[in-house]
């Protein structure tokens, strides 16, 4: 397939490289200066053109632009599309409605979203092969094409309903982005406790936790004071946070609520134990 890449960020550039390795042709790239730099490095010899000109050359137009820009960029692409062309975006949260102008022009529309974290092009090239890739389309032909594209990237395609995309992406944010955020809080708290190299101290704990999750799932992997109904430890935590890091208290309470729910639904936390911890939390809400 001839592919036009619109937007060459970390993920978009990596997808272009992976599709090239699979035998497809990236016939043009469009984007800003950072896109040009990535294209020169990872897709050497590929023409850098404006959006409309680049889109006119490909039978598949891959929009790898920020989520809020997808609809606007699609509007720029639509006038040069021909019937039978395909426009795909790589957002996990944006629905296919953002590509309606392409649909009206006679193009097939779909999305492919690698369920992976990619802080660099090099990391994306290493991690996308083998990772799950969500495919959303309007019909069986669209799904078949999206699944082919995902498989050619080396990924493991699965189907995702259009209306479920925001919830799916929120799940990814909890599992990845918020994991980083709570780790940063843990690092800050260890530093406040006078402990050097705090991230290195936490990593063995986190790696073991991920191994537990992989082997037994979240209900069985959860440990700590909430699932034990340990009201005294929870109270001491909150008192310490009040002195050292009061900004962390709302997050601590919210996540303890989640832990209590997991403990209760798994049968590991008694109603009495949950009530004891909740009595502590209510004084800090």
JSON list of C-alpha atoms in Angstrom, two decimals, residues 42-175:
[
{"chain": "A", "resi": 42, "resn": "UNK", "atom": "CA", "xyz": [13.92, 7.37, 10.29]},
{"chain": "A", "resi": 43, "resn": "UNK", "atom": "CA", "xyz": [12.31, 7.66, 6.83]},
{"chain": "A", "resi": 44, "resn": "UNK", "atom": "CA", "xyz": [15.18, 8.99, 4.70]},
{"chain": "A", "resi": 45, "resn": "UNK", "atom": "CA", "xyz": [14.29, 9.97, 1.16]},
{"chain": "A", "resi": 46, "resn": "UNK", "atom": "CA", "xyz": [10.57, 10.33, 1.88]},
{"chain": "A", "resi": 47, "resn": "UNK", "atom": "CA", "xyz": [9.23, 13.62, 0.44]},
{"chain": "A", "resi": 48, "resn": "UNK", "atom": "CA", "xyz": [8.13, 16.26, 2.95]},
{"chain": "A", "resi": 49, "resn": "UNK", "atom": "CA", "xyz": [5.03, 17.98, 1.57]},
{"chain": "A", "resi": 50, "resn": "UNK", "atom": "CA", "xyz": [2.13, 20.07, 2.80]},
{"chain": "A", "resi": 51, "resn": "UNK", "atom": "CA", "xyz": [-0.88, 18.24, 4.20]},
{"chain": "A", "resi": 52, "resn": "UNK", "atom": "CA", "xyz": [-3.09, 18.22, 1.12]},
{"chain": "A", "resi": 53, "resn": "UNK", "atom": "CA", "xyz": [-0.30, 17.35, -1.31]},
{"chain": "A", "resi": 54, "resn": "UNK", "atom": "CA", "xyz": [0.96, 14.55, 0.88]},
{"chain": "A", "resi": 55, "resn": "UNK", "atom": "CA", "xyz": [-2.54, 13.13, 1.33]},
{"chain": "A", "resi": 56, "resn": "UNK", "atom": "CA", "xyz": [-3.17, 13.14, -2.40]},
{"chain": "A", "resi": 57, "resn": "UNK", "atom": "CA", "xyz": [-0.37, 10.61, -2.99]},
{"chain": "A", "resi": 58, "resn": "UNK", "atom": "CA", "xyz": [-1.46, 7.84, -0.66]},
{"chain": "A", "resi": 59, "resn": "UNK", "atom": "CA", "xyz": [-4.18, 5.25, -0.85]},
{"chain": "A", "resi": 60, "resn": "UNK", "atom": "CA", "xyz": [-4.05, 5.14, 2.95]},
{"chain": "A", "resi": 61, "resn": "UNK", "atom": "CA", "xyz": [-3.76, 8.49, 4.74]},
{"chain": "A", "resi": 62, "resn": "UNK", "atom": "CA", "xyz": [-2.55, 7.97, 8.31]},
{"chain": "A", "resi": 63, "resn": "UNK", "atom": "CA", "xyz": [-3.33, 10.88, 10.63]},
{"chain": "A", "resi": 64, "resn": "UNK", "atom": "CA", "xyz": [-0.88, 10.78, 13.53]},
{"chain": "A", "resi": 65, "resn": "UNK", "atom": "CA", "xyz": [-1.67, 14.25, 14.86]},
{"chain": "A", "resi": 66, "resn": "UNK", "atom": "CA", "xyz": [-2.79, 15.41, 18.34]},
{"chain": "A", "resi": 67, "resn": "UNK", "atom": "CA", "xyz": [-6.31, 14.27, 19.24]},
{"chain": "A", "resi": 68, "resn": "UNK", "atom": "CA", "xyz": [-7.84, 17.75, 19.17]},
{"chain": "A", "resi": 69, "resn": "UNK", "atom": "CA", "xyz": [-6.42, 18.39, 15.69]},
{"chain": "A", "resi": 70, "resn": "UNK", "atom": "CA", "xyz": [-7.75, 15.25, 13.98]},
{"chain": "A", "resi": 71, "resn": "UNK", "atom": "CA", "xyz": [-11.03, 16.71, 12.70]},
{"chain": "A", "resi": 72, "resn": "UNK", "atom": "CA", "xyz": [-9.37, 19.90, 11.41]},
{"chain": "A", "resi": 73, "resn": "UNK", "atom": "CA", "xyz": [-6.59, 18.02, 9.62]},
{"chain": "A", "resi": 74, "resn": "UNK", "atom": "CA", "xyz": [-9.12, 15.61, 8.14]},
{"chain": "A", "resi": 75, "resn": "UNK", "atom": "CA", "xyz": [-10.99, 18.61, 6.72]},
{"chain": "A", "resi": 76, "resn": "UNK", "atom": "CA", "xyz": [-7.75, 19.65, 4.98]},
{"chain": "A", "resi": 77, "resn": "UNK", "atom": "CA", "xyz": [-7.31, 16.14, 3.60]},
{"chain": "A", "resi": 78, "resn": "UNK", "atom": "CA", "xyz": [-10.88, 15.53, 2.43]},
{"chain": "A", "resi": 79, "resn": "UNK", "atom": "CA", "xyz": [-10.84, 17.64, -0.77]},
{"chain": "A", "resi": 80, "resn": "UNK", "atom": "CA", "xyz": [-8.02, 15.59, -2.32]},
{"chain": "A", "resi": 81, "resn": "UNK", "atom": "CA", "xyz": [-9.42, 12.16, -1.49]},
{"chain": "A", "resi": 82, "resn": "UNK", "atom": "CA", "xyz": [-10.71, 9.74, -4.08]},
{"chain": "A", "resi": 83, "resn": "UNK", "atom": "CA", "xyz": [-13.36, 7.09, -3.67]},
{"chain": "A", "resi": 84, "resn": "UNK", "atom": "CA", "xyz": [-11.71, 3.98, -2.30]},
{"chain": "A", "resi": 85, "resn": "UNK", "atom": "CA", "xyz": [-9.05, 5.83, -0.32]},
{"chain": "A", "resi": 86, "resn": "UNK", "atom": "CA", "xyz": [-8.72, 5.15, 3.39]},
{"chain": "A", "resi": 87, "resn": "UNK", "atom": "CA", "xyz": [-8.19, 7.67, 6.17]},
{"chain": "A", "resi": 88, "resn": "UNK", "atom": "CA", "xyz": [-7.11, 6.31, 9.54]},
{"chain": "A", "resi": 89, "resn": "UNK", "atom": "CA", "xyz": [-6.17, 8.03, 12.76]},
{"chain": "A", "resi": 90, "resn": "UNK", "atom": "CA", "xyz": [-4.13, 6.62, 15.63]},
{"chain": "A", "resi": 91, "resn": "UNK", "atom": "CA", "xyz": [-5.97, 8.10, 18.62]},
{"chain": "A", "resi": 92, "resn": "UNK", "atom": "CA", "xyz": [-7.27, 5.87, 21.37]},
{"chain": "A", "resi": 93, "resn": "UNK", "atom": "CA", "xyz": [-9.92, 8.31, 22.61]},
{"chain": "A", "resi": 94, "resn": "UNK", "atom": "CA", "xyz": [-11.27, 10.04, 19.49]},
{"chain": "A", "resi": 95, "resn": "UNK", "atom": "CA", "xyz": [-14.16, 8.44, 17.64]},
{"chain": "A", "resi": 96, "resn": "UNK", "atom": "CA", "xyz": [-14.58, 8.00, 13.92]},
{"chain": "A", "resi": 97, "resn": "UNK", "atom": "CA", "xyz": [-16.86, 11.04, 13.80]},
{"chain": "A", "resi": 98, "resn": "UNK", "atom": "CA", "xyz": [-13.72, 13.18, 13.59]},
{"chain": "A", "resi": 99, "resn": "UNK", "atom": "CA", "xyz": [-13.20, 11.66, 10.12]},
{"chain": "A", "resi": 100, "resn": "UNK", "atom": "CA", "xyz": [-16.69, 12.44, 8.82]},
{"chain": "A", "resi": 101, "resn": "UNK", "atom": "CA", "xyz": [-15.42, 14.85, 6.16]},
{"chain": "A", "resi": 102, "resn": "UNK", "atom": "CA", "xyz": [-13.35, 11.99, 4.71]},
{"chain": "A", "resi": 103, "resn": "UNK", "atom": "CA", "xyz": [-16.39, 9.70, 4.76]},
{"chain": "A", "resi": 104, "resn": "UNK", "atom": "CA", "xyz": [-18.40, 12.29, 2.87]},
{"chain": "A", "resi": 105, "resn": "UNK", "atom": "CA", "xyz": [-15.63, 12.38, 0.26]},
{"chain": "A", "resi": 106, "resn": "UNK", "atom": "CA", "xyz": [-16.07, 8.65, -0.30]},
{"chain": "A", "resi": 107, "resn": "UNK", "atom": "CA", "xyz": [-13.16, 7.38, 1.77]},
{"chain": "A", "resi": 108, "resn": "UNK", "atom": "CA", "xyz": [-13.21, 4.47, 4.19]},
{"chain": "A", "resi": 109, "resn": "UNK", "atom": "CA", "xyz": [-12.42, 5.57, 7.76]},
{"chain": "A", "resi": 110, "resn": "UNK", "atom": "CA", "xyz": [-10.96, 3.66, 10.68]},
{"chain": "A", "resi": 111, "resn": "UNK", "atom": "CA", "xyz": [-8.55, 3.98, 13.58]},
{"chain": "A", "resi": 112, "resn": "UNK", "atom": "CA", "xyz": [-5.65, 1.92, 14.87]},
{"chain": "A", "resi": 113, "resn": "UNK", "atom": "CA", "xyz": [-4.29, 2.56, 18.36]},
{"chain": "A", "resi": 114, "resn": "UNK", "atom": "CA", "xyz": [-1.28, 0.73, 19.83]},
{"chain": "A", "resi": 115, "resn": "UNK", "atom": "CA", "xyz": [-1.96, 0.04, 23.52]},
{"chain": "A", "resi": 116, "resn": "UNK", "atom": "CA", "xyz": [1.59, 0.89, 24.52]},
{"chain": "A", "resi": 117, "resn": "UNK", "atom": "CA", "xyz": [3.63, 3.71, 26.00]},
{"chain": "A", "resi": 118, "resn": "UNK", "atom": "CA", "xyz": [6.16, 5.20, 23.58]},
{"chain": "A", "resi": 119, "resn": "UNK", "atom": "CA", "xyz": [8.40, 7.94, 25.02]},
{"chain": "A", "resi": 120, "resn": "UNK", "atom": "CA", "xyz": [10.64, 7.92, 21.93]},
{"chain": "A", "resi": 121, "resn": "UNK", "atom": "CA", "xyz": [10.65, 6.65, 18.34]},
{"chain": "A", "resi": 122, "resn": "UNK", "atom": "CA", "xyz": [13.20, 4.02, 19.29]},
{"chain": "A", "resi": 123, "resn": "UNK", "atom": "CA", "xyz": [11.03, 2.80, 22.16]},
{"chain": "A", "resi": 124, "resn": "UNK", "atom": "CA", "xyz": [7.99, 2.70, 19.88]},
{"chain": "A", "resi": 125, "resn": "UNK", "atom": "CA", "xyz": [9.87, 0.62, 17.30]},
{"chain": "A", "resi": 126, "resn": "UNK", "atom": "CA", "xyz": [10.80, -1.85, 20.02]},
{"chain": "A", "resi": 127, "resn": "UNK", "atom": "CA", "xyz": [7.49, -1.98, 21.89]},
{"chain": "A", "resi": 128, "resn": "UNK", "atom": "CA", "xyz": [4.75, -1.78, 19.25]},
{"chain": "A", "resi": 129, "resn": "UNK", "atom": "CA", "xyz": [5.61, -5.15, 17.68]},
{"chain": "A", "resi": 130, "resn": "UNK", "atom": "CA", "xyz": [3.84, -7.67, 19.86]},
{"chain": "A", "resi": 131, "resn": "UNK", "atom": "CA", "xyz": [1.59, -5.16, 21.62]},
{"chain": "A", "resi": 132, "resn": "UNK", "atom": "CA", "xyz": [-2.23, -5.10, 21.44]},
{"chain": "A", "resi": 133, "resn": "UNK", "atom": "CA", "xyz": [-3.59, -2.67, 18.82]},
{"chain": "A", "resi": 134, "resn": "UNK", "atom": "CA", "xyz": [-7.19, -1.48, 19.00]},
{"chain": "A", "resi": 135, "resn": "UNK", "atom": "CA", "xyz": [-8.96, -1.36, 15.63]},
{"chain": "A", "resi": 136, "resn": "UNK", "atom": "CA", "xyz": [-12.17, 0.62, 15.15]},
{"chain": "A", "resi": 137, "resn": "UNK", "atom": "CA", "xyz": [-14.06, 0.70, 11.86]},
{"chain": "A", "resi": 138, "resn": "UNK", "atom": "CA", "xyz": [-17.53, 1.15, 10.41]},
{"chain": "A", "resi": 139, "resn": "UNK", "atom": "CA", "xyz": [-17.83, -2.17, 8.54]},
{"chain": "A", "resi": 140, "resn": "UNK", "atom": "CA", "xyz": [-16.19, -5.53, 8.05]},
{"chain": "A", "resi": 141, "resn": "UNK", "atom": "CA", "xyz": [-14.01, -4.31, 5.17]},
{"chain": "A", "resi": 142, "resn": "UNK", "atom": "CA", "xyz": [-12.74, -1.52, 7.38]},
{"chain": "A", "resi": 143, "resn": "UNK", "atom": "CA", "xyz": [-12.01, -3.88, 10.24]},
{"chain": "A", "resi": 144, "resn": "UNK", "atom": "CA", "xyz": [-10.21, -6.26, 7.90]},
{"chain": "A", "resi": 145, "resn": "UNK", "atom": "CA", "xyz": [-8.00, -3.46, 6.60]},
{"chain": "A", "resi": 146, "resn": "UNK", "atom": "CA", "xyz": [-7.31, -2.11, 10.07]},
{"chain": "A", "resi": 147, "resn": "UNK", "atom": "CA", "xyz": [-6.43, -5.56, 11.33]},
{"chain": "A", "resi": 148, "resn": "UNK", "atom": "CA", "xyz": [-4.09, -6.03, 8.40]},
{"chain": "A", "resi": 149, "resn": "UNK", "atom": "CA", "xyz": [-2.37, -2.70, 9.11]},
{"chain": "A", "resi": 150, "resn": "UNK", "atom": "CA", "xyz": [-2.05, -3.58, 12.81]},
{"chain": "A", "resi": 151, "resn": "UNK", "atom": "CA", "xyz": [-0.66, -7.02, 12.03]},
{"chain": "A", "resi": 152, "resn": "UNK", "atom": "CA", "xyz": [1.81, -5.55, 9.51]},
{"chain": "A", "resi": 153, "resn": "UNK", "atom": "CA", "xyz": [3.06, -3.29, 12.31]},
{"chain": "A", "resi": 154, "resn": "UNK", "atom": "CA", "xyz": [3.77, -6.47, 14.23]},
{"chain": "A", "resi": 155, "resn": "UNK", "atom": "CA", "xyz": [0.91, -5.88, 16.66]},
{"chain": "A", "resi": 156, "resn": "UNK", "atom": "CA", "xyz": [-1.93, -8.04, 17.94]},
{"chain": "A", "resi": 157, "resn": "UNK", "atom": "CA", "xyz": [-5.16, -6.44, 16.67]},
{"chain": "A", "resi": 158, "resn": "UNK", "atom": "CA", "xyz": [-8.41, -6.50, 18.60]},
{"chain": "A", "resi": 159, "resn": "UNK", "atom": "CA", "xyz": [-11.72, -4.84, 17.77]},
{"chain": "A", "resi": 160, "resn": "UNK", "atom": "CA", "xyz": [-12.93, -1.83, 19.74]},
{"chain": "A", "resi": 161, "resn": "UNK", "atom": "CA", "xyz": [-16.41, -0.34, 19.34]},
{"chain": "A", "resi": 162, "resn": "UNK", "atom": "CA", "xyz": [-16.40, 3.34, 18.47]},
{"chain": "A", "resi": 163, "resn": "UNK", "atom": "CA", "xyz": [-18.57, 4.38, 21.42]},
{"chain": "A", "resi": 164, "resn": "UNK", "atom": "CA", "xyz": [-16.27, 2.53, 23.85]},
{"chain": "A", "resi": 165, "resn": "UNK", "atom": "CA", "xyz": [-13.12, 4.41, 22.87]},
{"chain": "A", "resi": 166, "resn": "UNK", "atom": "CA", "xyz": [-13.18, 7.09, 25.62]},
{"chain": "A", "resi": 167, "resn": "UNK", "atom": "CA", "xyz": [-13.65, 4.44, 28.33]},
{"chain": "A", "resi": 168, "resn": "UNK", "atom": "CA", "xyz": [-10.96, 2.25, 26.79]},
{"chain": "A", "resi": 169, "resn": "UNK", "atom": "CA", "xyz": [-8.53, 5.16, 26.72]},
{"chain": "A", "resi": 170, "resn": "UNK", "atom": "CA", "xyz": [-9.37, 6.16, 30.28]},
{"chain": "A", "resi": 171, "resn": "UNK", "atom": "CA", "xyz": [-8.43, 2.62, 31.30]},
{"chain": "A", "resi": 172, "resn": "UNK", "atom": "CA", "xyz": [-5.06, 3.06, 29.59]},
{"chain": "A", "resi": 173, "resn": "UNK", "atom": "CA", "xyz": [-4.53, 6.36, 31.41]},
{"chain": "A", "resi": 174, "resn": "UNK", "atom": "CA", "xyz": [-5.19, 4.69, 34.77]},
{"chain": "A", "resi": 175, "resn": "UNK", "atom": "CA", "xyz": [-2.85, 1.81, 33.97]}
]
